[in-house]
Amino acid sequence: MFKKIISGLIDHPVLTSIFVTDFFILLFHRPPFLFSLAMLGALMAMCMYFGQKLALFKD
């Protein structure tokens, strides 16, 4: 399962870099409230995209 996640993230380097950057900005920095809501929405959309793309528990 871990290998599937890593290979899926390597297949989409631009989205992965945006995802990681967005995550760490929200984790370690406090942007303004409306901007952080927009960033959180983008982070959730990327999570749903990666979840659909990776489909970890399919045979």
Coordinates of N, CA, C and O in Angstrom, one line a residue:
M1 N 0.8 -1.2 0.0 CA 0.0 0.0 0.0 C 0.9 1.3 0.0 O 0.6 2.2 -0.7
F2 N 1.9 1.3 0.8 CA 2.8 2.4 0.9 C 3.5 2.7 -0.5 O 3.7 3.8 -0.9
K3 N 3.9 1.6 -1.2 CA 4.5 1.7 -2.5 C 3.5 2.3 -3.5 O 3.9 3.1 -4.3
K4 N 2.3 1.9 -3.4 CA 1.3 2.5 -4.3 C 1.1 4.0 -4.1 O 0.9 4.7 -5.1
I5 N 1.1 4.4 -2.9 CA 1.0 5.8 -2.6 C 2.2 6.6 -3.1 O 2.0 7.6 -3.8
I6 N 3.4 6.1 -2.9 CA 4.6 6.8 -3.3 C 4.6 6.9 -4.8 O 4.9 7.9 -5.4
S7 N 4.3 5.8 -5.5 CA 4.3 5.8 -7.0 C 3.3 6.7 -7.5 O 3.5 7.3 -8.6
G8 N 2.1 6.8 -6.9 CA 1.1 7.7 -7.3 C 1.5 9.1 -7.2 O 1.1 10.0 -8.0
L9 N 2.1 9.5 -6.1 CA 2.6 10.8 -5.9 C 3.7 11.2 -6.8 O 3.8 12.3 -7.3
I10 N 4.6 10.2 -7.2 CA 5.7 10.5 -8.1 C 5.1 10.7 -9.6 O 5.7 11.5 -10.3
D11 N 4.0 10.0 -9.9 CA 3.4 10.2 -11.2 C 2.8 11.6 -11.4 O 2.7 12.0 -12.6
H12 N 2.5 12.3 -10.4 CA 2.0 13.7 -10.5 C 2.8 14.6 -9.7 O 2.4 15.1 -8.6
P13 N 4.0 15.0 -10.2 CA 4.9 15.8 -9.4 C 4.4 17.2 -9.1 O 4.7 17.8 -8.0
V14 N 3.7 17.9 -10.0 CA 3.2 19.2 -9.8 C 2.2 19.3 -8.7 O 2.2 20.1 -7.8
L15 N 1.2 18.3 -8.8 CA 0.2 18.3 -7.8 C 0.7 17.9 -6.4 O 0.3 18.4 -5.4
T16 N 1.7 17.0 -6.4 CA 2.3 16.6 -5.2 C 3.1 17.8 -4.5 O 2.9 18.0 -3.3
S17 N 3.8 18.6 -5.3 CA 4.5 19.7 -4.7 C 3.5 20.8 -4.2 O 3.8 21.4 -3.2
I18 N 2.4 21.0 -4.9 CA 1.4 21.9 -4.5 C 0.8 21.4 -3.2 O 0.5 22.2 -2.3
F19 N 0.5 20.1 -3.2 CA -0.1 19.5 -2.0 C 0.8 19.7 -0.7 O 0.3 20.1 0.3
V20 N 2.0 19.3 -0.9 CA 3.0 19.4 0.2 C 3.2 20.8 0.7 O 3.2 21.1 1.9
T21 N 3.3 21.7 -0.3 CA 3.5 23.1 0.1 C 2.3 23.7 0.8 O 2.4 24.4 1.8
D22 N 1.1 23.4 0.3 CA -0.1 23.9 0.9 C -0.3 23.3 2.3 O -0.6 24.0 3.2
F23 N 0.0 22.0 2.5 CA -0.1 21.4 3.8 C 0.8 22.0 4.8 O 0.4 22.4 5.9
F24 N 2.1 22.3 4.4 CA 3.0 22.8 5.4 C 2.8 24.3 5.7 O 3.0 24.8 6.8
I25 N 2.3 25.0 4.7 CA 1.9 26.4 5.0 C 0.8 26.5 6.0 O 0.8 27.3 6.9
L26 N -0.2 25.6 5.8 CA -1.3 25.6 6.7 C -0.9 25.1 8.1 O -1.5 25.5 9.1
L27 N 0.1 24.2 8.1 CA 0.5 23.6 9.4 C 1.4 24.5 10.2 O 1.2 24.6 11.4
F28 N 2.3 25.2 9.6 CA 3.3 26.0 10.3 C 3.1 27.5 10.2 O 3.8 28.2 10.9
H29 N 2.2 28.0 9.4 CA 2.0 29.4 9.2 C 0.6 29.7 9.4 O -0.3 28.9 9.0
R30 N 0.2 30.9 9.9 CA -1.2 31.3 10.0 C -1.5 32.4 9.0 O -1.3 33.6 9.3
P31 N -2.0 31.9 7.8 CA -2.4 33.0 6.8 C -3.7 33.6 7.3 O -4.4 33.1 8.2
P32 N -4.1 34.7 6.6 CA -5.4 35.3 7.0 C -6.6 34.3 6.8 O -6.5 33.3 6.0
F33 N -7.7 34.5 7.5 CA -8.7 33.5 7.6 C -9.3 33.1 6.3 O -9.5 31.9 6.0
L34 N -9.7 34.1 5.5 CA -10.3 33.7 4.2 C -9.3 33.0 3.3 O -9.7 32.1 2.5
F35 N -8.1 33.4 3.3 CA -7.1 32.8 2.5 C -6.8 31.3 3.0 O -6.7 30.4 2.2
S36 N -6.8 31.1 4.3 CA -6.6 29.8 4.8 C -7.8 28.9 4.5 O -7.7 27.7 4.3
L37 N -9.0 29.5 4.4 CA -10.2 28.7 4.0 C -10.1 28.2 2.5 O -10.4 27.1 2.2
A38 N -9.6 29.1 1.7 CA -9.4 28.8 0.3 C -8.3 27.7 0.1 O -8.4 26.8 -0.6
M39 N -7.2 27.8 0.9 CA -6.2 26.9 0.9 C -6.6 25.5 1.4 O -6.3 24.5 0.9
L40 N -7.5 25.5 2.5 CA -8.0 24.3 3.0 C -8.9 23.6 2.0 O -8.9 22.4 1.8
G41 N -9.7 24.4 1.3 CA -10.6 23.8 0.2 C -9.7 23.2 -0.9 O -10.1 22.1 -1.4
A42 N -8.7 23.9 -1.3 CA -7.8 23.3 -2.3 C -7.1 22.0 -1.8 O -7.0 21.1 -2.6
L43 N -6.7 22.0 -0.5 CA -6.1 20.8 0.0 C -7.1 19.7 0.1 O -6.7 18.5 -0.3
M44 N -8.3 19.9 0.4 CA -9.3 18.9 0.4 C -9.6 18.4 -1.0 O -9.8 17.1 -1.2
A45 N -9.6 19.2 -2.0 CA -9.9 18.8 -3.3 C -8.7 18.0 -3.8 O -9.0 16.9 -4.5
M46 N -7.5 18.3 -3.5 CA -6.4 17.5 -3.9 C -6.4 16.1 -3.2 O -6.0 15.1 -3.8
C47 N -6.8 16.1 -1.9 CA -6.9 14.8 -1.2 C -7.9 13.9 -1.9 O -7.7 12.7 -2.1
M48 N -9.1 14.5 -2.3 CA -10.1 13.7 -2.9 C -9.6 13.2 -4.3 O -9.9 12.1 -4.7
Y49 N -8.9 14.1 -5.0 CA -8.4 13.7 -6.3 C -7.4 12.5 -6.2 O -7.4 11.5 -6.9
F50 N -6.4 12.6 -5.2 CA -5.5 11.6 -5.0 C -6.1 10.3 -4.5 O -5.7 9.2 -4.9
G51 N -7.1 10.4 -3.7 CA -7.8 9.3 -3.2 C -8.5 8.5 -4.3 O -8.5 7.3 -4.4
Q52 N -9.1 9.3 -5.2 CA -9.8 8.6 -6.4 C -8.8 8.1 -7.3 O -9.0 7.0 -7.9
K53 N -7.7 8.8 -7.5 CA -6.7 8.3 -8.5 C -5.9 7.1 -8.0 O -5.6 6.2 -8.8
L54 N -5.6 7.0 -6.7 CA -4.8 5.9 -6.2 C -5.6 4.7 -6.0 O -5.1 3.6 -6.3
A55 N -6.9 4.8 -5.6 CA -7.8 3.7 -5.3 C -7.0 2.5 -4.6 O -6.8 1.5 -5.2
L56 N -6.6 2.8 -3.4 CA -5.7 1.9 -2.7 C -6.3 0.5 -2.4 O -5.6 -0.5 -2.4
F57 N -7.6 0.4 -2.1 CA -8.2 -0.8 -1.7 C -8.9 -1.6 -2.8 O -9.7 -2.5 -2.6
K58 N -8.6 -1.2 -4.1 CA -9.2 -2.0 -5.2 C -8.2 -3.1 -5.5 O -7.0 -3.1 -5.3
D59 N -8.8 -4.2 -6.0 CA -7.9 -5.4 -6.3 C -7.3 -5.3 -7.6 O -7.6 -4.6 -8.5

